[in-house]
Amino acid sequence: MGLLLPGQFMIEGLIFGKGTPYVLTGDSGGFDIQPYGVAAGDYQVPRQDENRFGQDQLTPGPINIQLGLLQNRWLRTPPAGATLVQADLGRLQKIWRGDDVRYKWGEMQQLAYGSIDGTDKLIYGRCGKFQYSKINPKTESHTVTAEFRRADILSYSAVQYVRDFVPNAAPLTVTNGTGGDAPSWVTIFLQGPLKTWTLTFGDVVIPSNWDIPEGKILEINSYPWTRRAVDSDGINRRANLIGATPYLDRLKFKDTDSPKVSLTATGTNGNSKGVVAYRDAFQVIK
C-alpha cells in the first residue's frame, strides 16, 4: 500500500492534490502532461520522392500543474484542539525554486504520485517555471501554475528491488518486481576483492582492466539521471570497462525479459559480491 492516495502528489515532502488544501484545478484536471517531441533522423533520398528513416530520439515534454491554494479561515471560535489547515504558498515556491538542485549538474527532483493500482510511483526531473496570483478575496485562494520538466517519458516504482549475487556462481535471474510495462534501468555494485573480473548482464558482457581492491566498491549505473561508472573514492572508472562494452544507456532490460547476471573473478574471498538494483518502469502516468 502506498503512502499517497490516487489523485495525490508529493514533492520534497509536500503533498498536494486530493484531500489537501492544494487543490488541482483546470480543464485537464490540473495535471497537464505535454506531448514528447520527436527528433527525427529522416532524410530524403537524392533525386527521389522518398524518405528514409534513421534513428529517432524522444524529447520529454513538461508537466504543467494548476493548483488552487486554499487559505481557510475560521468563521467562528474554533473547537478546542482543532487545527486549521492552510496551503503554504511560500513553501511551494521555495520547492519550485530548487536552490539545492538547480546549481548542481545532473541533479534531479522526484515528483511522486499515488497510482490507481494503490502504489506510489516516481517521475524524475526538475521544477521549472512558477506563476502565482495574489489571493482572490472571493475564493480565499491563490492560483498557481507550476511546470515540472521531465527527465524522460517514463515513470518508476517508488520501491527499488535489490538482489545479491556472488562471483563464480550460477547466474542470478532478474525479473521485474510488480509488473512494469517499460524497460528497466539497472545499477550494479561490485565489492572487492575482485581480480580479472568480467560482469555479464543478459547479452551485455563487461570485462575490466581494473582490479577492485578489498573494501572498495564499483558502481555501474545506467539510470539516465545518474549514468556513470565510479568507484567508492569518487574516481571515474568508465575507461576501465574494456572490450566491446556498449554505452551504459544500453544496460537495461525489457519488461518481458528475465536477464541473467553473473560475475567471474579471481582473488575473491567472503567479502566479494555483487548487487543489482532496479525499479519497475511504466509507460504512462495513471
PDB file of C-alpha atoms in Angstrom:
ATOM      1  CA  MET A   1       0.000   0.000   0.000  1.00  0.00           C
ATOM      2  CA  GLY A   2       1.438   3.362  -0.988  1.00  0.00           C
ATOM      3  CA  LEU A   3       1.790   6.497   1.112  1.00  0.00           C
ATOM      4  CA  LEU A   4      -0.267   8.557  -1.351  1.00  0.00           C
ATOM      5  CA  LEU A   5      -3.896   8.208  -2.385  1.00  0.00           C
ATOM      6  CA  PRO A   6      -4.820   8.141  -6.084  1.00  0.00           C
ATOM      7  CA  GLY A   7      -5.024  11.803  -7.084  1.00  0.00           C
ATOM      8  CA  GLN A   8      -2.329  12.876  -4.606  1.00  0.00           C
ATOM      9  CA  PHE A   9       1.193  14.023  -5.443  1.00  0.00           C
ATOM     10  CA  MET A  10       4.277  14.752  -3.348  1.00  0.00           C
ATOM     11  CA  ILE A  11       7.481  16.669  -3.925  1.00  0.00           C
ATOM     12  CA  GLU A  12      10.109  17.177  -1.227  1.00  0.00           C
ATOM     13  CA  GLY A  13       7.643  16.178   1.493  1.00  0.00           C
ATOM     14  CA  LEU A  14       4.792  18.466   0.403  1.00  0.00           C
ATOM     15  CA  ILE A  15       1.616  16.570  -0.545  1.00  0.00           C
ATOM     16  CA  PHE A  16      -0.841  18.226  -2.919  1.00  0.00           C
ATOM     17  CA  GLY A  17      -3.973  17.183  -4.760  1.00  0.00           C
ATOM     18  CA  LYS A  18      -6.928  15.210  -3.435  1.00  0.00           C
ATOM     19  CA  GLY A  19      -7.822  15.852   0.215  1.00  0.00           C
ATOM     20  CA  THR A  20      -5.299  18.664   0.723  1.00  0.00           C
ATOM     21  CA  PRO A  21      -5.542  22.475   0.682  1.00  0.00           C
ATOM     22  CA  TYR A  22      -3.516  22.361  -2.577  1.00  0.00           C
ATOM     23  CA  VAL A  23      -6.397  21.606  -4.971  1.00  0.00           C
ATOM     24  CA  LEU A  24      -5.824  20.613  -8.591  1.00  0.00           C
ATOM     25  CA  THR A  25      -7.823  22.857 -10.935  1.00  0.00           C
ATOM     26  CA  GLY A  26      -8.280  23.394 -14.665  1.00  0.00           C
ATOM     27  CA  ASP A  27      -9.896  21.604 -17.594  1.00  0.00           C
ATOM     28  CA  SER A  28      -7.236  18.858 -17.698  1.00  0.00           C
ATOM     29  CA  GLY A  29      -7.660  18.034 -14.028  1.00  0.00           C
ATOM     30  CA  GLY A  30      -4.778  20.302 -13.074  1.00  0.00           C
ATOM     31  CA  PHE A  31      -2.090  17.872 -14.267  1.00  0.00           C
ATOM     32  CA  ASP A  32      -1.425  18.591 -17.933  1.00  0.00           C
ATOM     33  CA  ILE A  33       1.139  16.193 -19.450  1.00  0.00           C
ATOM     34  CA  GLN A  34       2.621  17.790 -22.549  1.00  0.00           C
ATOM     35  CA  PRO A  35       3.454  15.544 -25.543  1.00  0.00           C
ATOM     36  CA  TYR A  36       7.012  14.456 -26.110  1.00  0.00           C
ATOM     37  CA  GLY A  37       8.847  15.708 -29.156  1.00  0.00           C
ATOM     38  CA  VAL A  38      10.498  13.535 -31.777  1.00  0.00           C
ATOM     39  CA  ALA A  39      13.956  14.441 -33.066  1.00  0.00           C
ATOM     40  CA  ALA A  40      13.544  12.546 -36.315  1.00  0.00           C
ATOM     41  CA  GLY A  41      16.541  11.183 -38.181  1.00  0.00           C
ATOM     42  CA  ASP A  42      14.707  11.217 -41.528  1.00  0.00           C
ATOM     43  CA  TYR A  43      16.419  12.136 -44.768  1.00  0.00           C
ATOM     44  CA  GLN A  44      15.232  12.405 -48.336  1.00  0.00           C
ATOM     45  CA  VAL A  45      16.647  10.045 -50.930  1.00  0.00           C
ATOM     46  CA  PRO A  46      18.544  12.134 -53.534  1.00  0.00           C
ATOM     47  CA  ARG A  47      16.563  12.629 -56.729  1.00  0.00           C
ATOM     48  CA  GLN A  48      13.685  10.523 -55.333  1.00  0.00           C
ATOM     49  CA  ASP A  49      10.286  11.355 -53.860  1.00  0.00           C
ATOM     50  CA  GLU A  50      11.042   9.187 -50.854  1.00  0.00           C
ATOM     51  CA  ASN A  51      12.161   9.428 -47.265  1.00  0.00           C
ATOM     52  CA  ARG A  52      14.490   7.123 -45.384  1.00  0.00           C
ATOM     53  CA  PHE A  53      14.237   6.774 -41.638  1.00  0.00           C
ATOM     54  CA  GLY A  54      17.267   6.918 -39.376  1.00  0.00           C
ATOM     55  CA  GLN A  55      17.458   6.887 -35.587  1.00  0.00           C
ATOM     56  CA  ASP A  56      14.839   8.947 -33.742  1.00  0.00           C
ATOM     57  CA  GLN A  57      15.141  10.400 -30.242  1.00  0.00           C
ATOM     58  CA  LEU A  58      12.265  11.350 -27.981  1.00  0.00           C
ATOM     59  CA  THR A  59      12.334  14.684 -26.169  1.00  0.00           C
ATOM     60  CA  PRO A  60      10.288  14.659 -22.932  1.00  0.00           C
ATOM     61  CA  GLY A  61       7.631  17.341 -22.649  1.00  0.00           C
ATOM     62  CA  PRO A  62       6.960  19.138 -19.344  1.00  0.00           C
ATOM     63  CA  ILE A  63       4.028  18.664 -16.985  1.00  0.00           C
ATOM     64  CA  ASN A  64       2.012  21.810 -16.227  1.00  0.00           C
ATOM     65  CA  ILE A  65       0.349  21.690 -12.804  1.00  0.00           C
ATOM     66  CA  GLN A  66      -2.519  24.039 -11.953  1.00  0.00           C
ATOM     67  CA  LEU A  67      -3.350  24.484  -8.286  1.00  0.00           C
ATOM     68  CA  GLY A  68      -5.720  26.438  -6.108  1.00  0.00           C
ATOM     69  CA  LEU A  69      -4.098  27.112  -2.719  1.00  0.00           C
ATOM     70  CA  LEU A  70      -6.855  27.368  -0.138  1.00  0.00           C
ATOM     71  CA  GLN A  71      -6.438  29.928   2.652  1.00  0.00           C
ATOM     72  CA  ASN A  72      -9.047  28.632   5.072  1.00  0.00           C
ATOM     73  CA  ARG A  73     -10.466  30.918   7.761  1.00  0.00           C
ATOM     74  CA  TRP A  74     -12.385  30.219  10.977  1.00  0.00           C
ATOM     75  CA  LEU A  75     -15.929  31.534  10.707  1.00  0.00           C
ATOM     76  CA  ARG A  76     -16.423  31.300  14.456  1.00  0.00           C
ATOM     77  CA  THR A  77     -14.482  30.359  17.547  1.00  0.00           C
ATOM     78  CA  PRO A  78     -12.725  27.049  16.747  1.00  0.00           C
ATOM     79  CA  PRO A  79     -13.384  23.941  18.855  1.00  0.00           C
ATOM     80  CA  ALA A  80     -10.758  23.172  21.468  1.00  0.00           C
ATOM     81  CA  GLY A  81      -7.776  21.400  19.931  1.00  0.00           C
ATOM     82  CA  ALA A  82      -8.875  21.974  16.332  1.00  0.00           C
ATOM     83  CA  THR A  83      -6.234  22.801  13.748  1.00  0.00           C
ATOM     84  CA  LEU A  84      -6.828  24.882  10.643  1.00  0.00           C
ATOM     85  CA  VAL A  85      -5.069  23.552   7.533  1.00  0.00           C
ATOM     86  CA  GLN A  86      -3.856  26.161   5.075  1.00  0.00           C
ATOM     87  CA  ALA A  87      -1.807  25.937   1.912  1.00  0.00           C
ATOM     88  CA  ASP A  88       1.657  27.469   2.213  1.00  0.00           C
ATOM     89  CA  LEU A  89       2.431  29.403  -0.961  1.00  0.00           C
ATOM     90  CA  GLY A  90       5.905  30.358   0.228  1.00  0.00           C
ATOM     91  CA  ARG A  91       6.873  26.739   0.890  1.00  0.00           C
ATOM     92  CA  LEU A  92       5.618  25.666  -2.530  1.00  0.00           C
ATOM     93  CA  GLN A  93       7.557  28.379  -4.343  1.00  0.00           C
ATOM     94  CA  LYS A  94      10.694  27.540  -2.322  1.00  0.00           C
ATOM     95  CA  ILE A  95      10.454  23.939  -3.535  1.00  0.00           C
ATOM     96  CA  TRP A  96       9.929  25.069  -7.121  1.00  0.00           C
ATOM     97  CA  ARG A  97      12.915  27.442  -6.961  1.00  0.00           C
ATOM     98  CA  GLY A  98      15.018  24.343  -6.293  1.00  0.00           C
ATOM     99  CA  ASP A  99      18.013  26.199  -4.880  1.00  0.00           C
ATOM    100  CA  ASP A 100      19.517  22.926  -3.628  1.00  0.00           C
ATOM    101  CA  VAL A 101      19.168  21.376  -7.085  1.00  0.00           C
ATOM    102  CA  ARG A 102      19.415  23.901  -9.905  1.00  0.00           C
ATOM    103  CA  TYR A 103      23.075  24.762  -9.340  1.00  0.00           C
ATOM    104  CA  LYS A 104      24.195  21.110  -9.474  1.00  0.00           C
ATOM    105  CA  TRP A 105      24.995  19.416 -12.753  1.00  0.00           C
ATOM    106  CA  GLY A 106      22.675  16.448 -13.366  1.00  0.00           C
ATOM    107  CA  GLU A 107      20.798  16.797 -10.060  1.00  0.00           C
ATOM    108  CA  MET A 108      17.147  15.698 -10.124  1.00  0.00           C
ATOM    109  CA  GLN A 109      13.956  16.023  -8.104  1.00  0.00           C
ATOM    110  CA  GLN A 110      11.362  13.303  -7.562  1.00  0.00           C
ATOM    111  CA  LEU A 111       7.679  14.007  -8.151  1.00  0.00           C
ATOM    112  CA  ALA A 112       5.775  11.135  -6.537  1.00  0.00           C
ATOM    113  CA  TYR A 113       2.160  10.294  -7.252  1.00  0.00           C
ATOM    114  CA  GLY A 114      -0.444   7.850  -5.976  1.00  0.00           C
ATOM    115  CA  SER A 115      -1.242   5.428  -8.785  1.00  0.00           C
ATOM    116  CA  ILE A 116      -4.676   3.901  -9.360  1.00  0.00           C
ATOM    117  CA  ASP A 117      -3.172   0.478  -8.558  1.00  0.00           C
ATOM    118  CA  GLY A 118      -2.577   1.605  -4.944  1.00  0.00           C
ATOM    119  CA  THR A 119       1.212   2.011  -5.227  1.00  0.00           C
ATOM    120  CA  ASP A 120       3.426   5.087  -5.287  1.00  0.00           C
ATOM    121  CA  LYS A 121       5.329   5.923  -8.451  1.00  0.00           C
ATOM    122  CA  LEU A 122       8.028   8.467  -9.284  1.00  0.00           C
ATOM    123  CA  ILE A 123       8.623  10.960 -12.072  1.00  0.00           C
ATOM    124  CA  TYR A 124      12.170  12.294 -12.341  1.00  0.00           C
ATOM    125  CA  GLY A 125      13.046  15.792 -13.478  1.00  0.00           C
ATOM    126  CA  ARG A 126      13.337  19.363 -12.246  1.00  0.00           C
ATOM    127  CA  CYS A 127      10.931  22.077 -11.258  1.00  0.00           C
ATOM    128  CA  GLY A 128      10.605  24.817 -13.852  1.00  0.00           C
ATOM    129  CA  LYS A 129       8.539  27.968 -14.206  1.00  0.00           C
ATOM    130  CA  PHE A 130       6.266  29.031 -11.352  1.00  0.00           C
ATOM    131  CA  GLN A 131       3.434  31.562 -11.563  1.00  0.00           C
ATOM    132  CA  TYR A 132       1.112  32.602  -8.754  1.00  0.00           C
ATOM    133  CA  SER A 133      -1.612  35.159  -8.163  1.00  0.00           C
ATOM    134  CA  LYS A 134      -2.471  37.340  -5.211  1.00  0.00           C
ATOM    135  CA  ILE A 135      -5.195  35.902  -3.031  1.00  0.00           C
ATOM    136  CA  ASN A 136      -8.651  36.014  -4.582  1.00  0.00           C
ATOM    137  CA  PRO A 137     -10.999  37.519  -1.944  1.00  0.00           C
ATOM    138  CA  LYS A 138     -13.975  35.635  -3.412  1.00  0.00           C
ATOM    139  CA  THR A 139     -12.444  32.143  -3.327  1.00  0.00           C
ATOM    140  CA  GLU A 140      -9.963  32.734  -0.476  1.00  0.00           C
ATOM    141  CA  SER A 141      -7.260  31.073  -2.559  1.00  0.00           C
ATOM    142  CA  HIS A 142      -4.147  31.653  -4.631  1.00  0.00           C
ATOM    143  CA  THR A 143      -3.946  30.360  -8.204  1.00  0.00           C
ATOM    144  CA  VAL A 144      -0.666  28.660  -9.143  1.00  0.00           C
ATOM    145  CA  THR A 145       0.695  27.271 -12.410  1.00  0.00           C
ATOM    146  CA  ALA A 146       3.868  25.228 -11.891  1.00  0.00           C
ATOM    147  CA  GLU A 147       5.984  23.482 -14.507  1.00  0.00           C
ATOM    148  CA  PHE A 148       7.828  20.182 -13.944  1.00  0.00           C
ATOM    149  CA  ARG A 149      10.469  19.372 -16.580  1.00  0.00           C
ATOM    150  CA  ARG A 150      10.691  15.632 -17.050  1.00  0.00           C
ATOM    151  CA  ALA A 151      13.974  13.754 -17.428  1.00  0.00           C
ATOM    152  CA  ASP A 152      12.372  11.093 -19.622  1.00  0.00           C
ATOM    153  CA  ILE A 153       8.921   9.964 -20.704  1.00  0.00           C
ATOM    154  CA  LEU A 154       8.512   7.119 -18.181  1.00  0.00           C
ATOM    155  CA  SER A 155       7.557   6.809 -14.524  1.00  0.00           C
ATOM    156  CA  TYR A 156       9.049   4.394 -11.994  1.00  0.00           C
ATOM    157  CA  SER A 157       8.049   2.396  -8.946  1.00  0.00           C
ATOM    158  CA  ALA A 158       8.893   4.068  -5.657  1.00  0.00           C
ATOM    159  CA  VAL A 159      10.080   0.650  -4.479  1.00  0.00           C
ATOM    160  CA  GLN A 160      13.571  -0.297  -5.619  1.00  0.00           C
ATOM    161  CA  TYR A 161      14.277  -4.020  -5.869  1.00  0.00           C
ATOM    162  CA  VAL A 162      17.705  -5.228  -4.759  1.00  0.00           C
ATOM    163  CA  ARG A 163      19.218  -8.661  -5.408  1.00  0.00           C
ATOM    164  CA  ASP A 164      22.608 -10.002  -4.287  1.00  0.00           C
ATOM    165  CA  PHE A 165      24.860 -12.315  -6.285  1.00  0.00           C
ATOM    166  CA  VAL A 166      28.308 -13.806  -5.727  1.00  0.00           C
ATOM    167  CA  PRO A 167      31.237 -14.346  -8.112  1.00  0.00           C
ATOM    168  CA  ASN A 168      31.909 -17.674  -9.811  1.00  0.00           C
ATOM    169  CA  ALA A 169      28.412 -18.972  -9.048  1.00  0.00           C
ATOM    170  CA  ALA A 170      25.272 -19.833 -11.001  1.00  0.00           C
ATOM    171  CA  PRO A 171      23.726 -16.785 -12.742  1.00  0.00           C
ATOM    172  CA  LEU A 172      21.043 -14.793 -10.933  1.00  0.00           C
ATOM    173  CA  THR A 173      17.777 -14.346 -12.844  1.00  0.00           C
ATOM    174  CA  VAL A 174      16.458 -10.769 -12.671  1.00  0.00           C
ATOM    175  CA  THR A 175      12.736 -10.069 -13.061  1.00  0.00           C
ATOM    176  CA  ASN A 176      10.515  -7.041 -12.655  1.00  0.00           C
ATOM    177  CA  GLY A 177       9.051  -6.715  -9.196  1.00  0.00           C
ATOM    178  CA  THR A 178       5.347  -5.976  -9.695  1.00  0.00           C
ATOM    179  CA  GLY A 179       4.784  -5.743 -13.424  1.00  0.00           C
ATOM    180  CA  GLY A 180       6.132  -2.701 -15.208  1.00  0.00           C
ATOM    181  CA  ASP A 181       5.479  -2.272 -18.924  1.00  0.00           C
ATOM    182  CA  ALA A 182       8.629  -0.398 -19.974  1.00  0.00           C
ATOM    183  CA  PRO A 183      12.384  -1.142 -19.946  1.00  0.00           C
ATOM    184  CA  SER A 184      14.022  -1.010 -16.504  1.00  0.00           C
ATOM    185  CA  TRP A 185      17.383   0.644 -15.919  1.00  0.00           C
ATOM    186  CA  VAL A 186      19.798  -1.033 -13.509  1.00  0.00           C
ATOM    187  CA  THR A 187      22.506  -0.159 -11.029  1.00  0.00           C
ATOM    188  CA  ILE A 188      25.141  -2.794 -10.299  1.00  0.00           C
ATOM    189  CA  PHE A 189      27.524  -2.591  -7.346  1.00  0.00           C
ATOM    190  CA  LEU A 190      30.634  -4.785  -7.212  1.00  0.00           C
ATOM    191  CA  GLN A 191      32.524  -5.159  -3.941  1.00  0.00           C
ATOM    192  CA  GLY A 192      36.168  -6.246  -3.840  1.00  0.00           C
ATOM    193  CA  PRO A 193      38.402  -8.013  -3.752  1.00  0.00           C
ATOM    194  CA  LEU A 194      37.800  -8.885  -7.416  1.00  0.00           C
ATOM    195  CA  LYS A 195      40.659  -9.500  -9.854  1.00  0.00           C
ATOM    196  CA  THR A 196      40.494 -10.062 -13.616  1.00  0.00           C
ATOM    197  CA  TRP A 197      36.733  -9.842 -13.414  1.00  0.00           C
ATOM    198  CA  THR A 198      34.022  -9.944 -16.065  1.00  0.00           C
ATOM    199  CA  LEU A 199      30.380  -8.969 -15.480  1.00  0.00           C
ATOM    200  CA  THR A 200      27.616 -10.396 -17.667  1.00  0.00           C
ATOM    201  CA  PHE A 201      24.119  -8.915 -17.702  1.00  0.00           C
ATOM    202  CA  GLY A 202      21.832 -10.534 -20.261  1.00  0.00           C
ATOM    203  CA  ASP A 203      23.695 -10.304 -23.557  1.00  0.00           C
ATOM    204  CA  VAL A 204      25.902  -7.436 -22.338  1.00  0.00           C
ATOM    205  CA  VAL A 205      29.428  -8.540 -21.355  1.00  0.00           C
ATOM    206  CA  ILE A 206      31.564  -6.061 -19.391  1.00  0.00           C
ATOM    207  CA  PRO A 207      35.208  -7.018 -18.798  1.00  0.00           C
ATOM    208  CA  SER A 208      37.546  -4.715 -16.877  1.00  0.00           C
ATOM    209  CA  ASN A 209      41.250  -3.968 -16.608  1.00  0.00           C
ATOM    210  CA  TRP A 210      40.885  -2.637 -13.053  1.00  0.00           C
ATOM    211  CA  ASP A 211      41.097  -4.990 -10.092  1.00  0.00           C
ATOM    212  CA  ILE A 212      38.727  -3.920  -7.315  1.00  0.00           C
ATOM    213  CA  PRO A 213      40.669  -3.910  -4.025  1.00  0.00           C
ATOM    214  CA  GLU A 214      39.412  -5.214  -0.711  1.00  0.00           C
ATOM    215  CA  GLY A 215      36.946  -2.749   0.828  1.00  0.00           C
ATOM    216  CA  LYS A 216      36.328  -0.828  -2.415  1.00  0.00           C
ATOM    217  CA  ILE A 217      33.089  -0.742  -4.409  1.00  0.00           C
ATOM    218  CA  LEU A 218      32.444  -0.062  -8.093  1.00  0.00           C
ATOM    219  CA  GLU A 219      29.081   1.393  -9.144  1.00  0.00           C
ATOM    220  CA  ILE A 220      27.885   0.793 -12.718  1.00  0.00           C
ATOM    221  CA  ASN A 221      24.755   2.873 -13.164  1.00  0.00           C
ATOM    222  CA  SER A 222      22.594   3.146 -16.297  1.00  0.00           C
ATOM    223  CA  TYR A 223      19.829   5.411 -14.931  1.00  0.00           C
ATOM    224  CA  PRO A 224      19.600   8.498 -17.196  1.00  0.00           C
ATOM    225  CA  TRP A 225      19.964  10.947 -14.292  1.00  0.00           C
ATOM    226  CA  THR A 226      22.970   9.191 -12.652  1.00  0.00           C
ATOM    227  CA  ARG A 227      24.591   7.335 -15.572  1.00  0.00           C
ATOM    228  CA  ARG A 228      28.170   6.591 -14.572  1.00  0.00           C
ATOM    229  CA  ALA A 229      30.848   4.046 -13.640  1.00  0.00           C
ATOM    230  CA  VAL A 230      32.542   5.299 -10.472  1.00  0.00           C
ATOM    231  CA  ASP A 231      34.334   3.744  -7.505  1.00  0.00           C
ATOM    232  CA  SER A 232      33.757   4.407  -3.821  1.00  0.00           C
ATOM    233  CA  ASP A 233      36.556   7.007  -3.871  1.00  0.00           C
ATOM    234  CA  GLY A 234      34.667   9.008  -6.494  1.00  0.00           C
ATOM    235  CA  ILE A 235      37.069   8.101  -9.327  1.00  0.00           C
ATOM    236  CA  ASN A 236      35.546   7.696 -12.790  1.00  0.00           C
ATOM    237  CA  ARG A 237      36.139   4.104 -13.937  1.00  0.00           C
ATOM    238  CA  ARG A 238      34.323   4.229 -17.282  1.00  0.00           C
ATOM    239  CA  ALA A 239      37.613   3.855 -19.169  1.00  0.00           C
ATOM    240  CA  ASN A 240      38.348   0.677 -17.208  1.00  0.00           C
ATOM    241  CA  LEU A 241      35.324  -1.082 -18.727  1.00  0.00           C
ATOM    242  CA  ILE A 242      37.040  -2.529 -21.775  1.00  0.00           C
ATOM    243  CA  GLY A 243      36.356  -4.737 -24.770  1.00  0.00           C
ATOM    244  CA  ALA A 244      33.216  -4.297 -26.847  1.00  0.00           C
ATOM    245  CA  THR A 245      31.384  -2.778 -23.883  1.00  0.00           C
ATOM    246  CA  PRO A 246      28.337  -0.795 -25.111  1.00  0.00           C
ATOM    247  CA  TYR A 247      27.378   2.611 -23.834  1.00  0.00           C
ATOM    248  CA  LEU A 248      25.737   2.479 -20.420  1.00  0.00           C
ATOM    249  CA  ASP A 249      22.412   3.556 -21.924  1.00  0.00           C
ATOM    250  CA  ARG A 250      22.185   0.023 -23.346  1.00  0.00           C
ATOM    251  CA  LEU A 251      22.338  -1.537 -19.874  1.00  0.00           C
ATOM    252  CA  LYS A 252      18.636  -2.192 -19.271  1.00  0.00           C
ATOM    253  CA  PHE A 253      16.088  -4.953 -19.668  1.00  0.00           C
ATOM    254  CA  LYS A 254      12.616  -5.120 -21.167  1.00  0.00           C
ATOM    255  CA  ASP A 255       9.579  -5.799 -19.019  1.00  0.00           C
ATOM    256  CA  THR A 256       9.127  -9.065 -20.930  1.00  0.00           C
ATOM    257  CA  ASP A 257      12.711 -10.224 -20.291  1.00  0.00           C
ATOM    258  CA  SER A 258      14.294 -12.064 -17.369  1.00  0.00           C
ATOM    259  CA  PRO A 259      18.021 -11.459 -17.915  1.00  0.00           C
ATOM    260  CA  LYS A 260      20.682 -13.376 -16.051  1.00  0.00           C
ATOM    261  CA  VAL A 261      23.516 -11.625 -14.226  1.00  0.00           C
ATOM    262  CA  SER A 262      26.793 -13.327 -13.361  1.00  0.00           C
ATOM    263  CA  LEU A 263      30.309 -12.417 -12.305  1.00  0.00           C
ATOM    264  CA  THR A 264      33.571 -14.251 -12.832  1.00  0.00           C
ATOM    265  CA  ALA A 265      36.723 -13.209 -10.977  1.00  0.00           C
ATOM    266  CA  THR A 266      39.899 -14.392  -9.314  1.00  0.00           C
ATOM    267  CA  GLY A 267      41.347 -13.429  -5.941  1.00  0.00           C
ATOM    268  CA  THR A 268      37.960 -13.427  -4.220  1.00  0.00           C
ATOM    269  CA  ASN A 269      37.044 -14.007  -0.589  1.00  0.00           C
ATOM    270  CA  GLY A 270      33.929 -13.884   1.582  1.00  0.00           C
ATOM    271  CA  ASN A 271      33.589 -10.128   1.085  1.00  0.00           C
ATOM    272  CA  SER A 272      33.461 -10.345  -2.710  1.00  0.00           C
ATOM    273  CA  LYS A 273      29.953  -9.881  -4.059  1.00  0.00           C
ATOM    274  CA  GLY A 274      27.659  -8.031  -6.409  1.00  0.00           C
ATOM    275  CA  VAL A 275      24.331  -6.253  -6.009  1.00  0.00           C
ATOM    276  CA  VAL A 276      21.859  -5.408  -8.779  1.00  0.00           C
ATOM    277  CA  ALA A 277      19.177  -2.767  -8.101  1.00  0.00           C
ATOM    278  CA  TYR A 278      16.293  -1.731 -10.349  1.00  0.00           C
ATOM    279  CA  ARG A 279      12.803  -0.247 -10.402  1.00  0.00           C
ATOM    280  CA  ASP A 280       9.726  -1.164 -12.408  1.00  0.00           C
ATOM    281  CA  ALA A 281       9.211   1.277 -15.260  1.00  0.00           C
ATOM    282  CA  PHE A 282       5.835   2.385 -16.654  1.00  0.00           C
ATOM    283  CA  GLN A 283       4.834   3.858 -19.999  1.00  0.00           C
ATOM    284  CA  VAL A 284       2.112   6.182 -18.686  1.00  0.00           C
ATOM    285  CA  ILE A 285       1.165   8.137 -15.569  1.00  0.00           C
ATOM    286  CA  LYS A 286      -2.115   6.884 -14.142  1.00  0.00           C
TER     287      LYS A 286
END
